[in-house]
Structures are given as structure tokens and as C-alpha cells.
CSV table of C-alpha atoms in Angstrom, one decimal:
chain,number,residue,atom,x,y,z
A,384,MET,CA,-31.7,-6.9,24.6
A,385,PRO,CA,-34.2,-5.9,21.9
A,386,GLN,CA,-36.3,-8.8,20.5
A,387,SER,CA,-36.1,-9.5,16.7
A,388,GLY,CA,-39.5,-7.8,16.2
A,389,GLU,CA,-38.3,-4.7,17.8
A,390,ARG,CA,-35.1,-4.7,15.7
A,391,GLU,CA,-37.1,-5.1,12.5
A,392,GLY,CA,-39.4,-2.2,13.6
A,393,ASP,CA,-36.4,0.1,14.2
A,394,GLU,CA,-34.8,-0.9,10.9
A,395,GLU,CA,-38.1,-0.1,9.0
A,396,LYS,CA,-38.3,3.3,10.7
A,397,MET,CA,-34.7,4.1,9.4
A,398,TYR,CA,-36.0,3.8,5.8
A,399,GLN,CA,-39.0,6.0,6.4
A,400,PHE,CA,-38.7,9.7,5.4
A,401,ASP,CA,-42.0,11.0,6.7
A,402,GLY,CA,-42.0,14.8,6.3
A,403,LYS,CA,-38.4,15.0,5.1
A,404,ARG,CA,-37.8,17.6,2.5
A,405,VAL,CA,-36.0,16.1,-0.5
A,406,VAL,CA,-34.6,17.7,-3.7
A,407,VAL,CA,-33.8,15.5,-6.7
A,408,THR,CA,-32.1,17.1,-9.6
A,409,GLY,CA,-32.7,15.4,-13.0
A,410,GLY,CA,-35.7,13.9,-11.3
A,411,SER,CA,-38.1,13.8,-14.2
A,412,ARG,CA,-36.9,10.5,-15.8
A,413,GLY,CA,-34.7,7.5,-15.5
A,414,ILE,CA,-32.7,7.1,-12.3
A,415,GLY,CA,-33.8,10.4,-11.0
A,416,ALA,CA,-37.5,9.6,-11.4
A,417,ALA,CA,-36.9,6.3,-9.6
A,418,ILE,CA,-35.2,8.1,-6.7
A,419,ALA,CA,-38.0,10.6,-6.4
A,420,ARG,CA,-40.6,7.8,-6.5
A,421,GLU,CA,-38.9,5.9,-3.7
A,422,PHE,CA,-38.6,8.9,-1.4
A,423,SER,CA,-42.2,9.9,-2.1
A,424,ALA,CA,-43.4,6.3,-1.3
A,425,ARG,CA,-41.7,6.6,2.1
A,426,GLY,CA,-43.4,9.8,3.1
A,427,ALA,CA,-41.0,12.5,1.9
A,428,ARG,CA,-41.9,15.8,0.3
A,429,VAL,CA,-40.1,15.8,-3.0
A,430,ALA,CA,-39.0,18.7,-5.1
A,431,ILE,CA,-38.1,17.6,-8.7
A,432,VAL,CA,-35.7,19.9,-10.4
A,433,ALA,CA,-35.3,19.4,-14.2
A,434,ARG,CA,-34.4,21.6,-17.2
A,435,ASP,CA,-37.6,20.6,-19.0
A,436,ALA,CA,-40.5,22.3,-17.2
A,437,GLU,CA,-43.2,20.0,-18.8
A,438,ARG,CA,-41.3,16.8,-17.8
A,439,ALA,CA,-40.8,18.1,-14.3
A,440,ARG,CA,-44.5,18.9,-13.8
A,441,ALA,CA,-45.5,15.5,-15.2
A,442,ALA,CA,-43.1,13.7,-12.9
A,443,ALA,CA,-44.3,15.7,-9.8
A,444,ALA,CA,-47.9,15.2,-10.7
A,445,ALA,CA,-47.4,11.4,-10.8
A,446,LEU,CA,-46.1,11.5,-7.2
A,447,GLY,CA,-49.1,13.4,-5.8
A,448,PRO,CA,-49.7,16.5,-3.7
A,449,ASN,CA,-46.4,16.1,-1.7
A,450,ALA,CA,-44.3,16.7,-4.8
A,451,ALA,CA,-43.5,19.9,-6.6
A,452,ALA,CA,-41.8,20.7,-9.9
A,453,PHE,CA,-39.1,23.3,-10.4
A,454,ALA,CA,-37.6,24.1,-13.8
A,455,ALA,CA,-33.9,25.1,-13.8
A,456,HIS,CA,-30.6,24.3,-15.6
A,457,VAL,CA,-28.3,23.2,-12.9
A,458,ALA,CA,-25.3,24.9,-14.6
A,459,ASP,CA,-27.0,28.3,-14.3
A,460,GLU,CA,-25.9,29.9,-11.0
A,461,THR,CA,-28.8,32.4,-10.8
A,462,ALA,CA,-31.4,29.8,-11.7
A,463,VAL,CA,-30.1,27.4,-9.1
A,464,ASN,CA,-30.0,30.0,-6.3
A,465,ASP,CA,-33.5,31.2,-7.1
A,466,THR,CA,-34.8,27.6,-7.4
A,467,PHE,CA,-33.4,26.4,-4.1
A,468,GLY,CA,-34.5,29.5,-2.4
A,469,ALA,CA,-38.1,28.9,-3.7
A,470,ILE,CA,-37.9,25.2,-2.6
A,471,ALA,CA,-36.6,26.1,0.9
A,472,GLU,CA,-39.4,28.7,1.3
A,473,ARG,CA,-42.1,26.3,0.1
A,474,PHE,CA,-41.0,23.3,2.1
A,475,GLY,CA,-39.6,25.3,5.1
A,476,GLY,CA,-36.1,23.9,4.6
A,477,ILE,CA,-34.2,21.2,2.8
A,478,ASP,CA,-33.2,17.9,4.5
A,479,ILE,CA,-31.8,15.8,1.6
A,480,LEU,CA,-30.3,16.7,-1.7
A,481,VAL,CA,-29.7,14.2,-4.5
A,482,ASN,CA,-27.5,15.6,-7.2
A,483,ASN,CA,-28.5,13.4,-10.1
A,484,ALA,CA,-28.7,15.7,-13.1
A,485,GLY,CA,-26.2,14.7,-15.8
A,486,ILE,CA,-25.5,14.5,-19.6
A,487,THR,CA,-23.2,12.8,-22.0
A,488,ARG,CA,-21.6,14.1,-25.2
A,489,ASP,CA,-19.5,11.0,-26.2
A,490,ASN,CA,-16.7,11.1,-28.7
A,491,LEU,CA,-13.1,10.1,-29.1
A,492,LEU,CA,-10.8,12.8,-27.8
A,493,MET,CA,-9.5,13.8,-31.2
A,494,ARG,CA,-13.0,14.3,-32.5
A,495,MET,CA,-14.5,15.9,-29.4
A,496,LYS,CA,-15.5,19.5,-29.7
A,497,GLY,CA,-14.7,22.0,-27.1
A,498,GLU,CA,-18.3,22.7,-26.5
A,499,ASP,CA,-19.0,19.0,-25.9
A,500,TRP,CA,-16.4,19.1,-23.1
A,501,ASP,CA,-17.7,22.3,-21.6
A,502,GLU,CA,-21.4,21.3,-21.7
A,503,VAL,CA,-20.7,18.0,-19.8
A,504,MET,CA,-18.5,19.6,-17.2
A,505,ALA,CA,-21.0,22.4,-16.7
A,506,THR,CA,-24.0,20.2,-16.1
A,507,ASN,CA,-22.3,17.3,-14.3
A,508,LEU,CA,-19.6,19.0,-12.2
A,509,ARG,CA,-20.5,22.6,-12.0
A,510,GLY,CA,-24.2,21.7,-11.5
A,511,THR,CA,-23.3,19.4,-8.6
A,512,PHE,CA,-21.3,22.3,-7.0
A,513,LEU,CA,-24.0,24.9,-7.5
A,514,CYS,CA,-26.8,22.7,-6.1
A,515,ALA,CA,-24.8,21.5,-3.1
A,516,ARG,CA,-23.8,25.0,-2.2
A,517,ALA,CA,-27.4,26.2,-2.5
A,518,ALA,CA,-28.7,23.3,-0.4
A,519,LEU,CA,-26.1,23.9,2.3
A,520,ARG,CA,-27.6,27.3,3.2
A,521,PRO,CA,-30.7,25.8,4.9
A,522,MET,CA,-28.8,22.7,6.0
A,523,LEU,CA,-26.2,24.6,7.9
A,524,LYS,CA,-28.9,26.6,9.8
A,525,GLN,CA,-30.6,23.3,10.7
A,526,ARG,CA,-27.2,21.7,11.6
A,527,ALA,CA,-28.4,18.6,9.8
A,528,GLY,CA,-28.6,17.3,6.2
A,529,ARG,CA,-27.8,14.6,3.7
A,530,ILE,CA,-26.2,15.2,0.3
A,531,VAL,CA,-25.9,12.2,-2.1
A,532,ASN,CA,-24.1,12.9,-5.4
A,533,VAL,CA,-24.7,10.5,-8.3
A,534,THR,CA,-21.4,9.8,-10.0
A,535,SER,CA,-20.5,6.8,-12.2
A,536,VAL,CA,-18.1,3.8,-12.3
A,537,ILE,CA,-16.7,5.6,-15.4
A,538,GLY,CA,-15.3,8.1,-13.0
A,539,LEU,CA,-13.4,5.3,-11.4
A,540,ILE,CA,-12.2,3.3,-14.3
A,541,GLY,CA,-12.5,5.6,-17.4
A,542,ASN,CA,-13.9,4.7,-20.8
A,543,ALA,CA,-12.7,5.3,-24.3
A,544,GLY,CA,-14.9,8.0,-26.0
A,545,GLN,CA,-16.0,9.4,-22.7
A,546,GLY,CA,-13.1,11.5,-21.5
A,547,ASN,CA,-15.4,14.5,-20.7
A,548,TYR,CA,-17.9,12.3,-18.9
A,549,ALA,CA,-15.2,10.4,-17.0
A,550,ALA,CA,-13.5,13.6,-15.9
A,551,SER,CA,-16.7,15.2,-14.7
A,552,LYS,CA,-17.7,12.1,-12.7
A,553,ALA,CA,-14.2,11.7,-11.2
A,554,GLY,CA,-14.5,15.3,-10.2
A,555,ILE,CA,-17.7,14.6,-8.4
A,556,ILE,CA,-16.0,11.9,-6.3
A,557,ALA,CA,-13.2,14.3,-5.3
A,558,PHE,CA,-15.7,17.1,-4.6
A,559,THR,CA,-17.9,14.8,-2.5
A,560,LYS,CA,-14.9,13.8,-0.3
A,561,SER,CA,-13.9,17.4,0.2
A,562,LEU,CA,-17.4,18.5,0.9
A,563,ALA,CA,-17.8,15.7,3.5
A,564,LYS,CA,-14.8,17.0,5.4
A,565,GLU,CA,-16.1,20.6,5.3
A,566,VAL,CA,-19.6,20.0,6.7
A,567,ALA,CA,-19.2,16.9,9.0
A,568,SER,CA,-18.9,19.1,12.1
A,569,ARG,CA,-22.4,20.6,11.3
A,570,GLY,CA,-24.2,17.3,11.2
A,571,ILE,CA,-24.2,17.0,7.4
A,572,THR,CA,-23.0,14.0,5.5
A,573,ALA,CA,-21.9,13.9,1.9
A,574,ASN,CA,-21.6,10.6,-0.1
A,575,ALA,CA,-21.7,9.4,-3.7
A,576,VAL,CA,-23.4,6.6,-5.5
A,577,ALA,CA,-21.6,5.2,-8.6
A,578,PRO,CA,-23.9,3.4,-10.9
A,579,GLY,CA,-22.7,1.0,-13.6
A,580,LEU,CA,-24.8,0.1,-16.6
A,581,ILE,CA,-28.4,0.8,-15.7
A,582,ALA,CA,-31.4,-0.1,-17.9
A,583,THR,CA,-32.5,3.3,-19.1
A,584,GLU,CA,-33.2,4.9,-22.5
A,585,MET,CA,-29.4,4.8,-23.2
A,586,THR,CA,-29.0,1.0,-22.8
A,587,SER,CA,-32.3,0.2,-24.5
A,588,ALA,CA,-30.9,1.9,-27.7
A,589,MET,CA,-27.9,-0.4,-27.8
A,590,SER,CA,-27.9,-3.2,-30.4
A,591,GLY,CA,-28.3,-6.8,-29.2
A,592,GLU,CA,-24.6,-7.5,-30.0
A,593,ALA,CA,-23.4,-4.4,-28.1
A,594,GLN,CA,-25.5,-5.4,-25.1
A,595,LYS,CA,-24.1,-8.9,-25.2
A,596,ASN,CA,-20.5,-7.6,-25.2
A,597,VAL,CA,-21.2,-5.3,-22.3
A,598,LEU,CA,-23.0,-7.9,-20.2
A,599,ALA,CA,-20.0,-10.2,-20.6
A,600,GLY,CA,-18.0,-7.8,-18.4
A,601,ILE,CA,-20.6,-7.6,-15.6
A,602,PRO,CA,-20.2,-10.5,-13.1
A,603,LEU,CA,-23.9,-10.5,-12.1
A,604,GLY,CA,-24.8,-10.8,-15.8
A,605,ARG,CA,-27.4,-8.2,-16.1
A,606,PHE,CA,-28.0,-4.5,-16.3
A,607,GLY,CA,-29.0,-2.7,-13.2
A,608,ALA,CA,-32.4,-1.2,-12.7
A,609,PRO,CA,-33.0,2.4,-11.7
A,610,GLU,CA,-34.5,1.1,-8.5
A,611,ASP,CA,-31.2,-0.5,-7.6
A,612,VAL,CA,-29.5,2.9,-7.6
A,613,ALA,CA,-32.5,4.4,-5.8
A,614,ALA,CA,-32.1,1.9,-3.0
A,615,ALA,CA,-28.4,2.9,-2.5
A,616,VAL,CA,-29.4,6.6,-2.4
A,617,LEU,CA,-32.1,6.0,0.1
A,618,PHE,CA,-29.7,4.1,2.3
A,619,LEU,CA,-27.1,6.9,2.3
A,620,ALA,CA,-29.9,9.4,3.1
A,621,SER,CA,-31.3,7.3,5.9
A,622,ASP,CA,-30.6,7.2,9.6
A,623,ALA,CA,-28.9,3.8,8.9
A,624,ALA,CA,-26.0,5.7,7.3
A,625,ALA,CA,-25.6,8.3,10.0
A,626,TYR,CA,-22.0,7.4,10.5
A,627,ILE,CA,-21.0,7.2,6.8
A,628,THR,CA,-19.6,10.2,5.0
A,629,GLY,CA,-17.2,10.8,2.1
A,630,GLU,CA,-18.0,7.3,0.8
A,631,VAL,CA,-18.5,6.1,-2.8
A,632,LEU,CA,-21.0,3.2,-3.1
A,633,ARG,CA,-20.8,1.4,-6.4
A,634,VAL,CA,-24.0,-0.1,-7.8
A,635,ASP,CA,-22.6,-1.9,-10.8
A,636,GLY,CA,-23.1,-5.6,-10.6
A,637,GLY,CA,-19.3,-6.0,-10.0
A,638,LEU,CA,-18.3,-4.3,-13.2
A,639,ALA,CA,-15.6,-2.1,-11.6
A,640,MET,CA,-14.5,-4.8,-9.0
């Protein structure tokens, strides 16, 4: 039987990504930036895809020479196909895709504009589809790959004033499960991470009273950190999760329990 030191060494290797080619959409800030940093710190080559070219370049520069920036709107089919083609050519393939790009346009349903619905569905759901499809081309040739889609607990429980966001994130969950069944035979896994309330620009803008009310519904009594979500993403992308596919992993402090 392996000794404890050997087991620890094997476990540590599972969370190393030396030379792995990783794409993170929405990787220039918040949760996406944390995911990109964690992969880079573990030896991965990281492509950051973001709509804002300047932000993408700054985020990639902060990671060093093994990171590259690509500007694209994930809802634009031509831009996505061209971008992922450029990434695969530069890196020689794609091993891991993290679909993290997403937006909100919150409002009560009777006040919600049609364009607010369309923009959220285009970025969050259509963007996930387009990027997954583009990444699958090199993954299918390799007969290996990991796709991790960032959804939300709102896609599981709903939320007043977020009908468009909830629908898009619930759609990502169903899409992930369907994708997992399609590509499993080719050595590719597809899973989702569902964050709860994470300490980002959005939560920092909330009033003290609003934060207090929200925290009352979280059993662990705190907002999550972007690094909490990144840890879950890295697990699902690692060898430790080789036998997990079609799963939704909540990172919410118990909010949706």
C-alpha cells in the first residue's frame, strides 16, 4: 500500500496543470481573474478572453509570459470562432475551457425591457454554447478535455428581479448535462460550478443593511471569495475529477441547501 507521503505527492500532482492549455472567458476581473490566476500559479498556459481588450491585456500581463489576452464578445459567433482558432494555433490545442463570462440586467419582469432579456441570454447562455462548441474542435481531436461552466445558485432557486439571469443560468445547467452526455465517449468531461454570493464589485456596492439581510440567509455567515469558486473550478478540471461529469457543484456557503 502507498505510504502517506506518497499519497500526498499524488494528490499534489493532481492539482498541478503544468503545460495545460486553459481558456477562461470573462477572465479579466472578479471570479474569472481569480480562476486565471490559480491556473497560472499551477503551471498552466492561460488564454484570457474578455470583451474589453485593455482589461484582457492587463490581466494577462499580470500573470506573466505564459498568459495571453484575446478580445472577443462571447455572443458573437464569428469572433468566438476566430478567437478560439487563434488560441488553438498559438497554444497548439486547448485542454480546459472555463465558461465564466456573464452579465446581469436586473429588473422586475413587468419593467424588464426586451433588450435586457436578450442581452443576458446572449452573453450568458449563447456565449457558453458558442465557446464550448469552438473549444470542442481541438478537444475532440485530442480525445481529451475539461469544460467547466460557471452558472449560479440563482439558476437553481430563482430570484425576484432576475428572471432573465435565472433563466440563462438554469439553461447553462441543462446545457452542461446534455453536453456531458454527448462528449463523454471522447474522454471529455463537462461540469458546472454554481456560485452563491461572492465578494466582488457587485456585493461591495450593496448597502450595509442589504448585506446584513443577505448574510442572514447564508448558513456559513459570510460572502464567498472569488478564490472559493476558483478552487471548485480547478478541482473539476483536475485529474482528481476524472470520473465526474454532468455535475453541478454549488459554492454558496449553504445558501441553496
